[in-house]
PDB file of C-alpha atoms in Angstrom:
ATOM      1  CA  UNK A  20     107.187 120.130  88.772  1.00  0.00           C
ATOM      2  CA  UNK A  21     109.291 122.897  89.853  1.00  0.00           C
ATOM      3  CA  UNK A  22     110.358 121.894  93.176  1.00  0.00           C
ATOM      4  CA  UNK A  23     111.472 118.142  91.536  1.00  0.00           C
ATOM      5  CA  UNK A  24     112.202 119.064  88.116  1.00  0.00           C
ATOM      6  CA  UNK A  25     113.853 115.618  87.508  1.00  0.00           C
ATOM      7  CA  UNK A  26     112.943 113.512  84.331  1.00  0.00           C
ATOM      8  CA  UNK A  27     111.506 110.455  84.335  1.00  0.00           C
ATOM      9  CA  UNK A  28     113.095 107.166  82.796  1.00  0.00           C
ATOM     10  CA  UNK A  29     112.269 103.908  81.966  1.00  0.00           C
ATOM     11  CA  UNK A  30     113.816 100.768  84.463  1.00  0.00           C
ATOM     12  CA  UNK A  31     113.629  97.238  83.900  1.00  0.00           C
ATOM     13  CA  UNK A  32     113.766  95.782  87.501  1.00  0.00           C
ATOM     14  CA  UNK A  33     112.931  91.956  88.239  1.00  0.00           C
ATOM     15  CA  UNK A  34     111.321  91.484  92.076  1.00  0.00           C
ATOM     16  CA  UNK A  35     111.072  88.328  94.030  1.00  0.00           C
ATOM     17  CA  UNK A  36     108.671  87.574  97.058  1.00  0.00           C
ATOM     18  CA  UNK A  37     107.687  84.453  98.481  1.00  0.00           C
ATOM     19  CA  UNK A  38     104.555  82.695  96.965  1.00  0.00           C
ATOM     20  CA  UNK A  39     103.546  81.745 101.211  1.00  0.00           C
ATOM     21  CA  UNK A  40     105.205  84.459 103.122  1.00  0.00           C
ATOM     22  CA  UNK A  41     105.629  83.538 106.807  1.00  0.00           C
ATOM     23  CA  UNK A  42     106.146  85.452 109.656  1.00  0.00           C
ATOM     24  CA  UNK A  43     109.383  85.868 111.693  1.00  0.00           C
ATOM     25  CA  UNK A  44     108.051  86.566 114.906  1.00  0.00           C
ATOM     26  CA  UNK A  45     109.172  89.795 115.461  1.00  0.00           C
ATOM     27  CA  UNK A  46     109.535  93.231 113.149  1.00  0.00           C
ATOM     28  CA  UNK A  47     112.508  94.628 111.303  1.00  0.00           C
ATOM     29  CA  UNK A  48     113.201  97.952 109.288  1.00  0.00           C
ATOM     30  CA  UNK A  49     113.561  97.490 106.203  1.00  0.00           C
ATOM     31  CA  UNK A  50     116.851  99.202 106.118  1.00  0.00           C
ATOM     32  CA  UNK A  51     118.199  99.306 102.399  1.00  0.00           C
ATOM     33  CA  UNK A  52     115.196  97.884 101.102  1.00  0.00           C
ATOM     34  CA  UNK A  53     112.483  99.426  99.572  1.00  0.00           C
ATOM     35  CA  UNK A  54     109.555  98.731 101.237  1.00  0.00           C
ATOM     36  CA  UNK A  55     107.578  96.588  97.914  1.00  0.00           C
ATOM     37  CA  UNK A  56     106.388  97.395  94.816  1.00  0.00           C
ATOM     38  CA  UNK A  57     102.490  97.928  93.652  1.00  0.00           C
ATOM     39  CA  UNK A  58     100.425  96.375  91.145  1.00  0.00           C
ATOM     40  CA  UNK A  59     101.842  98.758  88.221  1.00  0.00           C
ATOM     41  CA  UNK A  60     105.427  98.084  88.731  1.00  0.00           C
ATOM     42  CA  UNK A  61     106.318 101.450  90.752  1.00  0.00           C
ATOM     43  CA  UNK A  62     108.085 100.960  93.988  1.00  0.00           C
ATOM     44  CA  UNK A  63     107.143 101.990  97.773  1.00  0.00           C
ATOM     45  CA  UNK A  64     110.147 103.934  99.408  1.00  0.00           C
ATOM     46  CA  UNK A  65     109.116 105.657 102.530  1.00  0.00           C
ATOM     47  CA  UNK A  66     112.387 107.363 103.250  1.00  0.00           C
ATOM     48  CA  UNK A  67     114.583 110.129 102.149  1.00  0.00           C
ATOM     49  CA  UNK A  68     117.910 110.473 101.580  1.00  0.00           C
ATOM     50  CA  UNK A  69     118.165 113.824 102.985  1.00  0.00           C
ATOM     51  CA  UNK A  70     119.316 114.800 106.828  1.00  0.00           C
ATOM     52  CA  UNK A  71     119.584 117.531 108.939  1.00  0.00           C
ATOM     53  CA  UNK A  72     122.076 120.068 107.854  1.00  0.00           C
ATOM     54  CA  UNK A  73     123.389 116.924 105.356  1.00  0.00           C
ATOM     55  CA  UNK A  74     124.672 114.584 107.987  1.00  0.00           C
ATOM     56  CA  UNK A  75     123.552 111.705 107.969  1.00  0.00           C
ATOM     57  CA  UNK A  76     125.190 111.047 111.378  1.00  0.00           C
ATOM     58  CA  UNK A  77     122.614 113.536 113.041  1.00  0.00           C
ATOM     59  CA  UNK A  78     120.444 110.906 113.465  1.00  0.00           C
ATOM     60  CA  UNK A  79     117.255 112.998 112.123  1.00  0.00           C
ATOM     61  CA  UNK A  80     115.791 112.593 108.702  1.00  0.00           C
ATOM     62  CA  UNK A  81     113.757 114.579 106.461  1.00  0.00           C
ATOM     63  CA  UNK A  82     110.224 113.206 105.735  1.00  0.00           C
ATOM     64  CA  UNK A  83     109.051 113.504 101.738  1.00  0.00           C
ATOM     65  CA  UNK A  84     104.943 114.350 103.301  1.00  0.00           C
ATOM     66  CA  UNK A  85     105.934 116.990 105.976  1.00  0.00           C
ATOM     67  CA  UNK A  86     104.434 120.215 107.307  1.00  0.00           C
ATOM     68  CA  UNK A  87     107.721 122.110 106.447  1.00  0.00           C
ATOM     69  CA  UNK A  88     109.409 120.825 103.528  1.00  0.00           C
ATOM     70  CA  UNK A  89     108.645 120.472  99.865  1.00  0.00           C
ATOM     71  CA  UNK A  90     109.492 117.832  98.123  1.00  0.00           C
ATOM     72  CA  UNK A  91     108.073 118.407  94.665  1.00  0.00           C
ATOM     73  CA  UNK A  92     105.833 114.862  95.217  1.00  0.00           C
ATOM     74  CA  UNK A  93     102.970 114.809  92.658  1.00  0.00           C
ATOM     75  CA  UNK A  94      99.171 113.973  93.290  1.00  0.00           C
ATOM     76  CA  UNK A  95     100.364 110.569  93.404  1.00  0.00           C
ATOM     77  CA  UNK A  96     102.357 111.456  96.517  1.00  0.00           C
ATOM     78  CA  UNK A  97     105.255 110.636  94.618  1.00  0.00           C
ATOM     79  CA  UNK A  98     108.281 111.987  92.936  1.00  0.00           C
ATOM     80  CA  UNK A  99     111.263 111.263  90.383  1.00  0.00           C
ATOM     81  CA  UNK A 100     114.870 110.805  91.474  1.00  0.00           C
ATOM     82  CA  UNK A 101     117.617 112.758  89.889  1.00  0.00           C
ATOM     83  CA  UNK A 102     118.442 109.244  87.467  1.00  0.00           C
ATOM     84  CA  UNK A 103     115.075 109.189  86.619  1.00  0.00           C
ATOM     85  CA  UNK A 104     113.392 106.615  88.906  1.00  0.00           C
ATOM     86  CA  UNK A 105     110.031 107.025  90.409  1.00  0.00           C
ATOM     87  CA  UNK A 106     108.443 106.075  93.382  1.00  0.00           C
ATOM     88  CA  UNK A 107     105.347 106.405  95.756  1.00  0.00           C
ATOM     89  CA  UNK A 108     106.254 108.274  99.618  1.00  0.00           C
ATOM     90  CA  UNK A 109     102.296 107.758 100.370  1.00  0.00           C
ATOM     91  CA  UNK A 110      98.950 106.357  98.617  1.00  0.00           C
ATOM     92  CA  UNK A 111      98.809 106.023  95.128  1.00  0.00           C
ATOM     93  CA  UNK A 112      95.858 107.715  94.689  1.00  0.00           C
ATOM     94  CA  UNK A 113      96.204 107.244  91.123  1.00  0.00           C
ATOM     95  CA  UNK A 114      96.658 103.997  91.123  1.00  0.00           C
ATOM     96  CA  UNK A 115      93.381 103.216  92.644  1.00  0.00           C
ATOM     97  CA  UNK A 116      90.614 103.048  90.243  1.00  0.00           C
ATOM     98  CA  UNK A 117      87.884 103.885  93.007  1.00  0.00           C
ATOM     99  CA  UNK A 118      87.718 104.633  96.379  1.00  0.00           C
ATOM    100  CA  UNK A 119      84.915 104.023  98.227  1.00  0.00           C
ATOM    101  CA  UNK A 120      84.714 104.360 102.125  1.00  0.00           C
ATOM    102  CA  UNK A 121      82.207 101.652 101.922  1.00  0.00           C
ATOM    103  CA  UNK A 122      84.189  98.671 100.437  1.00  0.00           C
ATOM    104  CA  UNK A 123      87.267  97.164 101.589  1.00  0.00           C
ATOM    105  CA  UNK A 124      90.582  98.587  99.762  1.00  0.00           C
ATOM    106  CA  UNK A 125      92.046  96.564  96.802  1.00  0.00           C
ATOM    107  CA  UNK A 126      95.436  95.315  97.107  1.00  0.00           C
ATOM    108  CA  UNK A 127      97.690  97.518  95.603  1.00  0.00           C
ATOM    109  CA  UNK A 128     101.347  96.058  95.955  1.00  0.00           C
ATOM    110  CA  UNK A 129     103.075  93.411  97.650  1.00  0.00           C
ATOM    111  CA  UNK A 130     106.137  93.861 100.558  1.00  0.00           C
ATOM    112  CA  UNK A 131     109.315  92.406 100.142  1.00  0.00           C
ATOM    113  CA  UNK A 132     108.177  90.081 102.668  1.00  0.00           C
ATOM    114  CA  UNK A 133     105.294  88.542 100.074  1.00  0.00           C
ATOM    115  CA  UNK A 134     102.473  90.033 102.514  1.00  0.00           C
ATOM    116  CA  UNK A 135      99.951  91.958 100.585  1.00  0.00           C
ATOM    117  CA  UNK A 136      99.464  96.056 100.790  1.00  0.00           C
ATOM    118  CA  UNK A 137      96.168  97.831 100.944  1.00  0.00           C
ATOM    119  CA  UNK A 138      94.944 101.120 101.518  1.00  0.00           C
ATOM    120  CA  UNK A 139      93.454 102.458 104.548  1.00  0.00           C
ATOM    121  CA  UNK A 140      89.871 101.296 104.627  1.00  0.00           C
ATOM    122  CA  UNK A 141      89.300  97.726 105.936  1.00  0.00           C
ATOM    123  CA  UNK A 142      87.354  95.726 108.108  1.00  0.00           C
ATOM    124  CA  UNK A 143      86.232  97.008 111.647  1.00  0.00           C
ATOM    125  CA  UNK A 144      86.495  93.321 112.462  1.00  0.00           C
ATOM    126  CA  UNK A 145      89.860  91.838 110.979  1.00  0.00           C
ATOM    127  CA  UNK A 146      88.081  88.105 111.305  1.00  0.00           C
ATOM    128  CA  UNK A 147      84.796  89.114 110.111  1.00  0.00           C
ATOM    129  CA  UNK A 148      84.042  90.505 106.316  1.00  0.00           C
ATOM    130  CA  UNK A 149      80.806  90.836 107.598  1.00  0.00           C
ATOM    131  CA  UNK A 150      81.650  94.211 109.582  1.00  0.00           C
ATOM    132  CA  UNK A 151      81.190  98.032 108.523  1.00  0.00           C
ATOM    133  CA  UNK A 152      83.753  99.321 106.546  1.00  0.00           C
ATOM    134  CA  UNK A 153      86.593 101.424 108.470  1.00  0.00           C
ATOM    135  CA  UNK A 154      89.204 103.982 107.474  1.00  0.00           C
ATOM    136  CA  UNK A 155      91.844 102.119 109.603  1.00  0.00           C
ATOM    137  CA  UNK A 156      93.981 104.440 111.785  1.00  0.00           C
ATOM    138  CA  UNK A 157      97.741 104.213 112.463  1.00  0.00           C
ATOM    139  CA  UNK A 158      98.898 103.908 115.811  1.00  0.00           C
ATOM    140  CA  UNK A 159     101.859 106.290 115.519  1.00  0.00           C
ATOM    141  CA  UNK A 160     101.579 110.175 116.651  1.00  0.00           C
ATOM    142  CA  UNK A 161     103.469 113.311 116.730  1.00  0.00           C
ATOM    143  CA  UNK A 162     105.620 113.443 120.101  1.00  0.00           C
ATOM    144  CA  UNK A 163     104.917 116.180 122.695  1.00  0.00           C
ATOM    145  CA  UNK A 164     107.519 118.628 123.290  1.00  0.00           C
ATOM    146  CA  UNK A 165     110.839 119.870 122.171  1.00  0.00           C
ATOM    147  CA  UNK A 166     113.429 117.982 120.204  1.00  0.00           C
ATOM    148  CA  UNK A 167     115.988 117.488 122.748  1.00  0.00           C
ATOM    149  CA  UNK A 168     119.016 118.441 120.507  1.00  0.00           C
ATOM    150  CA  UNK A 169     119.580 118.394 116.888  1.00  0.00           C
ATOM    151  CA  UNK A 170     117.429 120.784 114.812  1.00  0.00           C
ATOM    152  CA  UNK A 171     115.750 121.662 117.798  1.00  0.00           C
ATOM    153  CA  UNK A 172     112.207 123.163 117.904  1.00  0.00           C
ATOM    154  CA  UNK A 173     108.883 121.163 118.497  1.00  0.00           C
ATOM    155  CA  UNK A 174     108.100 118.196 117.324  1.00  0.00           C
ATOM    156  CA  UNK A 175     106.267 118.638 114.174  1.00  0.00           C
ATOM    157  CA  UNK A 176     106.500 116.414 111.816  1.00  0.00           C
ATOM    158  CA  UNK A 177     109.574 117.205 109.836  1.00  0.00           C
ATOM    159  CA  UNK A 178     111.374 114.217 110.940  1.00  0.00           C
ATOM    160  CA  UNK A 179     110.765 110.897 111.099  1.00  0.00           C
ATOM    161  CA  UNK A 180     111.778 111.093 114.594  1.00  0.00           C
ATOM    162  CA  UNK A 181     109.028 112.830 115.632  1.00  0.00           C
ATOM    163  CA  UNK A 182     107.201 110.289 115.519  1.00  0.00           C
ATOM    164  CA  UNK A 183     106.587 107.590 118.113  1.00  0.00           C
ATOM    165  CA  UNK A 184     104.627 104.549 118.193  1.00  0.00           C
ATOM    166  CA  UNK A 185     101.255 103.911 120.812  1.00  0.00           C
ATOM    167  CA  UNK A 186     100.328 100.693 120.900  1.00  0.00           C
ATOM    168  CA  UNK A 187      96.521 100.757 120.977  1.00  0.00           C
ATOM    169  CA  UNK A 188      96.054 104.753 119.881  1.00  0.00           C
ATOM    170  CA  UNK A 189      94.615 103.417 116.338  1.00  0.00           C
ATOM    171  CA  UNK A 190      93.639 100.047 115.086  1.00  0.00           C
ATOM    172  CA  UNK A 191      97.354  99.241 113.061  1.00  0.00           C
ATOM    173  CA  UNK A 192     100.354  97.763 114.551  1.00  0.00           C
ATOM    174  CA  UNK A 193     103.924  99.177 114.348  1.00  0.00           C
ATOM    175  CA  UNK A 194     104.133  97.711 110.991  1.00  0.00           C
ATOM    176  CA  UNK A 195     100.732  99.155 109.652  1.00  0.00           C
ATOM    177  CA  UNK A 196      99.268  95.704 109.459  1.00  0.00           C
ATOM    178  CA  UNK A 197      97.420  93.513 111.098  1.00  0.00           C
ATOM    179  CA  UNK A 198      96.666  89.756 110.388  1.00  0.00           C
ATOM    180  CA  UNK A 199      92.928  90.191 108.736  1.00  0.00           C
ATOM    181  CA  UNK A 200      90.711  88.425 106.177  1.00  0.00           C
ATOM    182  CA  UNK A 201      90.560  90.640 103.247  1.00  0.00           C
ATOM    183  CA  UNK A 202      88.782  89.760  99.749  1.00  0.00           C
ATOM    184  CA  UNK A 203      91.550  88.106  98.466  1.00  0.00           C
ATOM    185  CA  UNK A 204      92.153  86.119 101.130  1.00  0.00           C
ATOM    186  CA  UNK A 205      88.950  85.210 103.025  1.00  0.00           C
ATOM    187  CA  UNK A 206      90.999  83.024 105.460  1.00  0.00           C
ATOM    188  CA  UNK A 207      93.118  85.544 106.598  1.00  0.00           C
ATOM    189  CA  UNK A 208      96.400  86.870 106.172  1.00  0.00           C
ATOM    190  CA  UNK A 209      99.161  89.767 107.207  1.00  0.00           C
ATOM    191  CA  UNK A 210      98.424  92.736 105.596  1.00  0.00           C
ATOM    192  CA  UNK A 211     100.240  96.286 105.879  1.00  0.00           C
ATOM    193  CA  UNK A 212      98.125  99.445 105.278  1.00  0.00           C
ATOM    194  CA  UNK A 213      99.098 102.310 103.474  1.00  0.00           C
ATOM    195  CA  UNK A 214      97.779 105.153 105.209  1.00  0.00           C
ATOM    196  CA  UNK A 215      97.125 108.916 104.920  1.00  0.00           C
ATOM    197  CA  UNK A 216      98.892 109.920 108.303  1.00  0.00           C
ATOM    198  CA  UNK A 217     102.658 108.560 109.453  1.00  0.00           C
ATOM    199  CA  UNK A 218     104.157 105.996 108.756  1.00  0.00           C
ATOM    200  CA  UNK A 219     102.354 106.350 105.473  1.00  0.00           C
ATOM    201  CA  UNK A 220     104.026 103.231 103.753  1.00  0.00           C
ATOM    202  CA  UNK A 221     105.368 100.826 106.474  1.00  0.00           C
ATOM    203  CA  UNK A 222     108.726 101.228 107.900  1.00  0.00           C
ATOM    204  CA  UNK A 223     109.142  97.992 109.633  1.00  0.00           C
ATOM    205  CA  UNK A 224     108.474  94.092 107.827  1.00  0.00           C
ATOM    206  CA  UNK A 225     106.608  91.324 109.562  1.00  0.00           C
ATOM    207  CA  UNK A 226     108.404  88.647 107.243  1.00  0.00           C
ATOM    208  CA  UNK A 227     111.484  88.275 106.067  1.00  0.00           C
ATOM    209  CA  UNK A 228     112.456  91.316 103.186  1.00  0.00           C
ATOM    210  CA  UNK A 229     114.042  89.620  99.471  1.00  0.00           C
ATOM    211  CA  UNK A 230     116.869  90.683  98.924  1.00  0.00           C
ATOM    212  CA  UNK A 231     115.700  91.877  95.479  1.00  0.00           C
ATOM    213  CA  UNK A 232     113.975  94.597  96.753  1.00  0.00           C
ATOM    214  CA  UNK A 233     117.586  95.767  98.260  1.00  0.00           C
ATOM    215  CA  UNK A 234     118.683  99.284  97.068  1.00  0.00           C
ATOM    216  CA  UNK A 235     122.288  98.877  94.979  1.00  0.00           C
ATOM    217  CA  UNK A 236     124.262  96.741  93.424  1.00  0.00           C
ATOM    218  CA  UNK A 237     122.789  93.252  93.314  1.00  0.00           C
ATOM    219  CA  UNK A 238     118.996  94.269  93.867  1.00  0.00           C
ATOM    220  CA  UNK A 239     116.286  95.982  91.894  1.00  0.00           C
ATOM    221  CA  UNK A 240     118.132  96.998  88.956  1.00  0.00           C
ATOM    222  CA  UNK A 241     119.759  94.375  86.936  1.00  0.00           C
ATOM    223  CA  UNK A 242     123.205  95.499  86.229  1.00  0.00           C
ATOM    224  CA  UNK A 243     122.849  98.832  88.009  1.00  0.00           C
ATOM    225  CA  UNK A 244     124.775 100.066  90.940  1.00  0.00           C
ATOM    226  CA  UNK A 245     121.404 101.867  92.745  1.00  0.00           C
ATOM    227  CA  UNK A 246     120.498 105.086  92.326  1.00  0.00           C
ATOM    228  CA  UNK A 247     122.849 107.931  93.310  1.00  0.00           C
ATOM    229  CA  UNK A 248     121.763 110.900  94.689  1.00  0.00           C
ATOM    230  CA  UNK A 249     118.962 112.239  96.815  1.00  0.00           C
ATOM    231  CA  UNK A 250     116.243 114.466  97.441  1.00  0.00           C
ATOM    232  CA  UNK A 251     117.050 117.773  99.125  1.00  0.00           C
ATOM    233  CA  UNK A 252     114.344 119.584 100.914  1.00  0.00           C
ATOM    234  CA  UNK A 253     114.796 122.062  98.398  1.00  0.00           C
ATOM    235  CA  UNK A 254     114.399 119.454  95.540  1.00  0.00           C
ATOM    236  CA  UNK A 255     117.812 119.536  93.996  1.00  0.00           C
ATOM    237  CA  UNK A 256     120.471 116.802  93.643  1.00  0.00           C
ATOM    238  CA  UNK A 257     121.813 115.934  97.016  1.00  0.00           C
ATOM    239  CA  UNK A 258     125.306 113.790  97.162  1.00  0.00           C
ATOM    240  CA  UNK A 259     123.938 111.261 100.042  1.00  0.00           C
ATOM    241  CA  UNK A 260     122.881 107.947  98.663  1.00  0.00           C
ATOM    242  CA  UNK A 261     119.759 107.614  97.747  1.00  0.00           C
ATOM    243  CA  UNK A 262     116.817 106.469  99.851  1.00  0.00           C
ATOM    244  CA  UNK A 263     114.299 105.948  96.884  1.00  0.00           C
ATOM    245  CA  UNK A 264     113.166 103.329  94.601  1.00  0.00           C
ATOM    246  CA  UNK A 265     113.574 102.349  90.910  1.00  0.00           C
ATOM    247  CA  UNK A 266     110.175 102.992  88.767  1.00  0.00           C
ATOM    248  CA  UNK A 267     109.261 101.118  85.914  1.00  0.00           C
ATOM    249  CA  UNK A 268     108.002  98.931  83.117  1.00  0.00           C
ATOM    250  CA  UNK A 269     106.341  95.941  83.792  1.00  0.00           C
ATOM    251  CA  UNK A 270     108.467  94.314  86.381  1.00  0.00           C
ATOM    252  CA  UNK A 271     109.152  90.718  86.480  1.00  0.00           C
ATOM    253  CA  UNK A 272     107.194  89.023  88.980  1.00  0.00           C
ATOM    254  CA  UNK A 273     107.057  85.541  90.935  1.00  0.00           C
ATOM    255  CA  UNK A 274     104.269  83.565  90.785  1.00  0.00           C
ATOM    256  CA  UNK A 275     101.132  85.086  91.960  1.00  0.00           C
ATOM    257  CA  UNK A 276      99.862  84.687  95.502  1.00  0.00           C
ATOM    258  CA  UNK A 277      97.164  81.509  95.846  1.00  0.00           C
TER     259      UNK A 277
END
């Protein structure tokens, strides 16, 4: 569209995630990762590579679903990088082939860690399938206030530093996820929760991220050095590296999940 008027291009990207994915114990951001990758091969980036007045030093980052900025993201809530790539900043609505607040979400994608990735609507009980169906809520709100220094103004959104974290305030961790039983695993597992409100996709990993899923040379695109390049809030090329994914044919997967 006008406001990302980038083409998209085939990739050939090869992903690895652990067939049992384990738990570290404590939660990491995913730094240079991307977050995972769903079901059709497209990749989950939550970040952009765009910052206040272009420094990335400033310490406060544009979001790609914000109150103030446009993007150019599609219905898909997602948008193609200036080499071509493509990736999802929210839920794939298209991807999903019905929604239903009535039945639990299917799994869409898989983190770098291995742990599975659903859409909002789970269990009210994360042990019991047998509960009403819930649109799960993030626990992470809009500060109060003024931003005490950099762009200034009130917290609104714009940022990803507008955000904070309340443990309790919804029913997801600071991860989006929770350890539930889902249908695909009736005995219970992590899962992270793509949601319609911030984070949107995850920021943080339970498990330990592959290092395939790492943003440059050596990850995600065989060959490649990464894309270059960003999103500006006005939708043109930006010369900070990139913070999105790589799009793509089918992608070459581990074995399945048991």
């Amino acid at each position: 569209n006008r406001k990302n008027p980038n083409s998209i291009k085939a990739q050939s990207l090869e992903f690895r995630f652990p067939l049992n994915p384990t738990r570290t114990g404590r939660f990491s951001p995913i730094d240079r990762l991307s977050f995972g990758v769903a079901v059709n091969g497209v990749p989950f980036d939550p970040y952009t590579a765009e910052y206040w007045q272009r420094d990335r030093q400033s310490g406060w980052r544009y979001e790609a679903i914000s109150p103030t900025v446009d993007l150019g993201l599609d219905q898909n809530n997602a948008h193609v990088q200036p080499d071509g790539t493509y990736h999802y900043h929210g839920v794939p609505k298209g991807l999903i082939k019905s929604w239903s607040p009535n039945q639990h979400s299917a799994r869409i994608g898989f983190a770098a860690d291995g742990f599975p990735i659903y859409t909002m609507f789970g269990y009210q009980n994360p042990d019991d399938a047998g509960s009403p169906i819930v649109a799960l809520r993030s626990s992470w709100q809009v500060k109060n206030g003024r931003r005490p220094g950099g762009p200034g103004g009130l917290f609104d959104g714009t940022y990803g530093e507008d955000f904070e974290f309340v443990l309790g305030q919804g029913d997801l961790d600071e991860a989006n996820g929770r350890e539930t039983v889902t249908p695909e695993y009736p005995q219970g597992t992590y899962a992270y929760f793509v949601t319609e409100s911030f984070p949107f996709i995850p920021r943080l990993l339970a498990g330990m991220g592959d290092q395939s899923f790492r943003k440059g040379s050596g990850g995600m695109m065989p060959g490649g050095n990464g894309a270059s390049g960003g999103e500006g809030p006005d939708g043109r090329r930006s010369p900070l590296p990139q913070g999105g994914g790589f799009p793509g044919q089918r992608p070459k997967f581990g074995p399945p999940p048991r």
